[in-house]
Amino acid sequence: MKTLKMITLIVLGALTITSAFSQAEYAYNSSVPEIVEDKNSSKMMAPSFKGGNEALAEFMSTNLLYPELAKRQGVEGTVILAYTITKNGEIKDIKVAQSVNKELDNEAIRLAKKMPKWTPAIKDGTARDIKYHLPVKFELTN
């Protein structure tokens, strides 16, 4: 459990997201929706995990399972997931943007599939689909 909490804290420290929607960039997930401007100077509210970073950390520490084979082999690293947060807040089209190894990649995907709905991005008063990148760091501790 201590390992999972450490992983979660490291993940949140490295949390960055980028949007394919108008190439807007967001620095972090916030419990208060962040208002950002895209390249067309339109204001958009970034998507957020319900409850913010603390809720995301809790979700990840509770649900992330370090694969046994990766543990035995001493495999560590950060899997970068790319997925879409739909206008309904659902997670879809999950892909590995940066791989570490098959076991860690599969666990990161499993975790994303298990996530509850997010608060979607809002642009011009309308919920929008948006691309999101999430680093999932796996680190072994003694």
PDB file of C-alpha atoms in Angstrom:
ATOM      1  CA  MET A   1       0.000   0.000   0.000  1.00  0.00           C
ATOM      2  CA  LYS A   2       2.922   2.335   0.782  1.00  0.00           C
ATOM      3  CA  THR A   3       4.240   1.714  -2.745  1.00  0.00           C
ATOM      4  CA  LEU A   4       0.897   2.634  -4.297  1.00  0.00           C
ATOM      5  CA  LYS A   5       0.675   5.877  -2.338  1.00  0.00           C
ATOM      6  CA  MET A   6       4.210   6.787  -3.432  1.00  0.00           C
ATOM      7  CA  ILE A   7       3.319   5.997  -7.045  1.00  0.00           C
ATOM      8  CA  THR A   8       0.232   8.169  -6.804  1.00  0.00           C
ATOM      9  CA  LEU A   9       2.110  11.118  -5.339  1.00  0.00           C
ATOM     10  CA  ILE A  10       4.754  10.886  -8.051  1.00  0.00           C
ATOM     11  CA  VAL A  11       2.091  10.628 -10.759  1.00  0.00           C
ATOM     12  CA  LEU A  12       0.285  13.682  -9.470  1.00  0.00           C
ATOM     13  CA  GLY A  13       3.538  15.604  -9.279  1.00  0.00           C
ATOM     14  CA  ALA A  14       4.143  14.852 -12.929  1.00  0.00           C
ATOM     15  CA  LEU A  15       0.530  15.273 -14.024  1.00  0.00           C
ATOM     16  CA  THR A  16       0.228  17.213 -17.235  1.00  0.00           C
ATOM     17  CA  ILE A  17      -2.408  17.082 -19.862  1.00  0.00           C
ATOM     18  CA  THR A  18      -2.530  18.292 -23.407  1.00  0.00           C
ATOM     19  CA  SER A  19      -5.473  18.782 -25.615  1.00  0.00           C
ATOM     20  CA  ALA A  20      -5.797  17.924 -29.267  1.00  0.00           C
ATOM     21  CA  PHE A  21      -8.853  20.161 -29.202  1.00  0.00           C
ATOM     22  CA  SER A  22      -7.451  23.455 -30.526  1.00  0.00           C
ATOM     23  CA  GLN A  23      -4.054  22.416 -29.141  1.00  0.00           C
ATOM     24  CA  ALA A  24      -4.818  23.981 -25.748  1.00  0.00           C
ATOM     25  CA  GLU A  25      -2.479  22.923 -22.936  1.00  0.00           C
ATOM     26  CA  TYR A  26      -3.349  22.517 -19.284  1.00  0.00           C
ATOM     27  CA  ALA A  27      -0.838  22.335 -16.468  1.00  0.00           C
ATOM     28  CA  TYR A  28      -2.780  20.252 -13.948  1.00  0.00           C
ATOM     29  CA  ASN A  29      -6.078  18.729 -12.930  1.00  0.00           C
ATOM     30  CA  SER A  30      -7.845  20.991 -10.481  1.00  0.00           C
ATOM     31  CA  SER A  31     -10.830  20.563  -8.212  1.00  0.00           C
ATOM     32  CA  VAL A  32     -11.912  23.970  -9.488  1.00  0.00           C
ATOM     33  CA  PRO A  33     -12.357  23.944 -13.276  1.00  0.00           C
ATOM     34  CA  GLU A  34      -9.508  25.812 -14.928  1.00  0.00           C
ATOM     35  CA  ILE A  35     -10.346  28.370 -17.600  1.00  0.00           C
ATOM     36  CA  VAL A  36      -7.794  28.433 -20.401  1.00  0.00           C
ATOM     37  CA  GLU A  37      -7.538  29.979 -23.833  1.00  0.00           C
ATOM     38  CA  ASP A  38      -6.970  27.944 -26.966  1.00  0.00           C
ATOM     39  CA  LYS A  39      -5.123  29.086 -30.110  1.00  0.00           C
ATOM     40  CA  ASN A  40      -8.282  30.746 -31.415  1.00  0.00           C
ATOM     41  CA  SER A  41      -8.457  32.889 -28.227  1.00  0.00           C
ATOM     42  CA  SER A  42     -11.696  31.224 -27.174  1.00  0.00           C
ATOM     43  CA  LYS A  43     -12.031  30.479 -23.489  1.00  0.00           C
ATOM     44  CA  MET A  44     -12.467  26.877 -22.503  1.00  0.00           C
ATOM     45  CA  MET A  45     -12.902  25.166 -19.148  1.00  0.00           C
ATOM     46  CA  ALA A  46     -10.533  22.212 -18.837  1.00  0.00           C
ATOM     47  CA  PRO A  47     -11.872  18.764 -17.910  1.00  0.00           C
ATOM     48  CA  SER A  48     -11.336  17.641 -14.345  1.00  0.00           C
ATOM     49  CA  PHE A  49     -11.484  14.499 -12.273  1.00  0.00           C
ATOM     50  CA  LYS A  50     -14.426  14.895  -9.919  1.00  0.00           C
ATOM     51  CA  GLY A  51     -12.968  15.941  -6.586  1.00  0.00           C
ATOM     52  CA  GLY A  52      -9.722  17.202  -8.157  1.00  0.00           C
ATOM     53  CA  ASN A  53      -6.185  15.974  -7.592  1.00  0.00           C
ATOM     54  CA  GLU A  54      -6.863  14.562  -4.131  1.00  0.00           C
ATOM     55  CA  ALA A  55      -9.694  12.403  -5.447  1.00  0.00           C
ATOM     56  CA  LEU A  56      -7.556  11.297  -8.397  1.00  0.00           C
ATOM     57  CA  ALA A  57      -4.717  10.385  -6.026  1.00  0.00           C
ATOM     58  CA  GLU A  58      -7.116   8.405  -3.850  1.00  0.00           C
ATOM     59  CA  PHE A  59      -8.575   6.619  -6.870  1.00  0.00           C
ATOM     60  CA  MET A  60      -5.134   5.701  -8.184  1.00  0.00           C
ATOM     61  CA  SER A  61      -3.728   4.566  -4.825  1.00  0.00           C
ATOM     62  CA  THR A  62      -6.798   2.430  -4.199  1.00  0.00           C
ATOM     63  CA  ASN A  63      -6.990   0.854  -7.653  1.00  0.00           C
ATOM     64  CA  LEU A  64      -3.453   0.652  -9.090  1.00  0.00           C
ATOM     65  CA  LEU A  65      -1.934  -2.834  -8.828  1.00  0.00           C
ATOM     66  CA  TYR A  66       1.788  -3.222  -9.557  1.00  0.00           C
ATOM     67  CA  PRO A  67       2.024  -6.300 -11.807  1.00  0.00           C
ATOM     68  CA  GLU A  68       3.837  -9.167 -10.053  1.00  0.00           C
ATOM     69  CA  LEU A  69       5.994 -10.068 -13.081  1.00  0.00           C
ATOM     70  CA  ALA A  70       7.161  -6.456 -13.415  1.00  0.00           C
ATOM     71  CA  LYS A  71       7.940  -6.391  -9.659  1.00  0.00           C
ATOM     72  CA  ARG A  72      10.010  -9.585  -9.882  1.00  0.00           C
ATOM     73  CA  GLN A  73      11.882  -8.252 -12.913  1.00  0.00           C
ATOM     74  CA  GLY A  74      12.463  -4.860 -11.274  1.00  0.00           C
ATOM     75  CA  VAL A  75      10.676  -2.984 -14.062  1.00  0.00           C
ATOM     76  CA  GLU A  76       9.890   0.662 -13.330  1.00  0.00           C
ATOM     77  CA  GLY A  77       8.897   3.644 -15.450  1.00  0.00           C
ATOM     78  CA  THR A  78       6.159   5.990 -16.520  1.00  0.00           C
ATOM     79  CA  VAL A  79       3.430   4.889 -18.899  1.00  0.00           C
ATOM     80  CA  ILE A  80       1.826   7.809 -20.722  1.00  0.00           C
ATOM     81  CA  LEU A  81      -1.799   7.177 -21.610  1.00  0.00           C
ATOM     82  CA  ALA A  82      -3.690   9.110 -24.254  1.00  0.00           C
ATOM     83  CA  TYR A  83      -7.468   9.019 -24.206  1.00  0.00           C
ATOM     84  CA  THR A  84     -10.544  11.061 -24.939  1.00  0.00           C
ATOM     85  CA  ILE A  85     -12.732  12.544 -22.251  1.00  0.00           C
ATOM     86  CA  THR A  86     -16.106  12.764 -23.972  1.00  0.00           C
ATOM     87  CA  LYS A  87     -18.640  15.529 -23.600  1.00  0.00           C
ATOM     88  CA  ASN A  88     -20.443  13.096 -21.263  1.00  0.00           C
ATOM     89  CA  GLY A  89     -17.305  12.717 -19.104  1.00  0.00           C
ATOM     90  CA  GLU A  90     -16.610   9.148 -20.210  1.00  0.00           C
ATOM     91  CA  ILE A  91     -13.117   7.828 -20.948  1.00  0.00           C
ATOM     92  CA  LYS A  92     -12.726   6.289 -24.423  1.00  0.00           C
ATOM     93  CA  ASP A  93     -10.125   5.509 -27.090  1.00  0.00           C
ATOM     94  CA  ILE A  94      -7.463   4.646 -24.508  1.00  0.00           C
ATOM     95  CA  LYS A  95      -4.018   4.178 -26.051  1.00  0.00           C
ATOM     96  CA  VAL A  96      -0.484   3.967 -24.734  1.00  0.00           C
ATOM     97  CA  ALA A  97       1.372   7.047 -25.978  1.00  0.00           C
ATOM     98  CA  GLN A  98       4.618   6.049 -24.222  1.00  0.00           C
ATOM     99  CA  SER A  99       5.251   2.449 -23.274  1.00  0.00           C
ATOM    100  CA  VAL A 100       7.359   0.965 -20.504  1.00  0.00           C
ATOM    101  CA  ASN A 101       6.559  -2.726 -20.936  1.00  0.00           C
ATOM    102  CA  LYS A 102       3.465  -4.807 -21.621  1.00  0.00           C
ATOM    103  CA  GLU A 103       2.578  -5.528 -17.979  1.00  0.00           C
ATOM    104  CA  LEU A 104       2.819  -1.898 -16.848  1.00  0.00           C
ATOM    105  CA  ASP A 105       1.074  -0.667 -20.006  1.00  0.00           C
ATOM    106  CA  ASN A 106      -1.812  -3.086 -19.455  1.00  0.00           C
ATOM    107  CA  GLU A 107      -2.180  -2.058 -15.804  1.00  0.00           C
ATOM    108  CA  ALA A 108      -2.276   1.638 -16.721  1.00  0.00           C
ATOM    109  CA  ILE A 109      -4.980   0.907 -19.334  1.00  0.00           C
ATOM    110  CA  ARG A 110      -6.959  -1.165 -16.833  1.00  0.00           C
ATOM    111  CA  LEU A 111      -6.815   1.705 -14.352  1.00  0.00           C
ATOM    112  CA  ALA A 112      -8.052   4.226 -16.955  1.00  0.00           C
ATOM    113  CA  LYS A 113     -10.929   1.922 -17.939  1.00  0.00           C
ATOM    114  CA  LYS A 114     -11.974   1.756 -14.299  1.00  0.00           C
ATOM    115  CA  MET A 115     -12.054   5.550 -13.826  1.00  0.00           C
ATOM    116  CA  PRO A 116     -15.392   7.154 -13.037  1.00  0.00           C
ATOM    117  CA  LYS A 117     -16.773   9.869 -15.289  1.00  0.00           C
ATOM    118  CA  TRP A 118     -14.896  13.172 -15.371  1.00  0.00           C
ATOM    119  CA  THR A 119     -16.305  16.676 -15.534  1.00  0.00           C
ATOM    120  CA  PRO A 120     -15.981  17.382 -19.284  1.00  0.00           C
ATOM    121  CA  ALA A 121     -14.281  20.312 -21.001  1.00  0.00           C
ATOM    122  CA  ILE A 122     -16.605  23.236 -21.712  1.00  0.00           C
ATOM    123  CA  LYS A 123     -16.143  25.639 -24.623  1.00  0.00           C
ATOM    124  CA  ASP A 124     -18.596  28.410 -25.443  1.00  0.00           C
ATOM    125  CA  GLY A 125     -20.985  26.962 -22.860  1.00  0.00           C
ATOM    126  CA  THR A 126     -21.026  23.514 -24.476  1.00  0.00           C
ATOM    127  CA  ALA A 127     -19.423  20.296 -23.247  1.00  0.00           C
ATOM    128  CA  ARG A 128     -16.789  19.028 -25.705  1.00  0.00           C
ATOM    129  CA  ASP A 129     -14.756  15.889 -26.346  1.00  0.00           C
ATOM    130  CA  ILE A 130     -11.089  16.480 -25.563  1.00  0.00           C
ATOM    131  CA  LYS A 131      -7.843  14.498 -25.769  1.00  0.00           C
ATOM    132  CA  TYR A 132      -6.050  13.974 -22.481  1.00  0.00           C
ATOM    133  CA  HIS A 133      -2.626  12.582 -21.566  1.00  0.00           C
ATOM    134  CA  LEU A 134      -2.034  11.028 -18.170  1.00  0.00           C
ATOM    135  CA  PRO A 135       1.344   9.784 -16.895  1.00  0.00           C
ATOM    136  CA  VAL A 136       1.128   6.697 -14.697  1.00  0.00           C
ATOM    137  CA  LYS A 137       4.398   6.217 -12.857  1.00  0.00           C
ATOM    138  CA  PHE A 138       5.432   2.818 -11.555  1.00  0.00           C
ATOM    139  CA  GLU A 139       8.230   2.894  -8.996  1.00  0.00           C
ATOM    140  CA  LEU A 140       9.387   0.094  -6.740  1.00  0.00           C
ATOM    141  CA  THR A 141      10.210   0.997  -3.158  1.00  0.00           C
ATOM    142  CA  ASN A 142      11.871  -1.127  -0.517  1.00  0.00           C
TER     143      ASN A 142
END
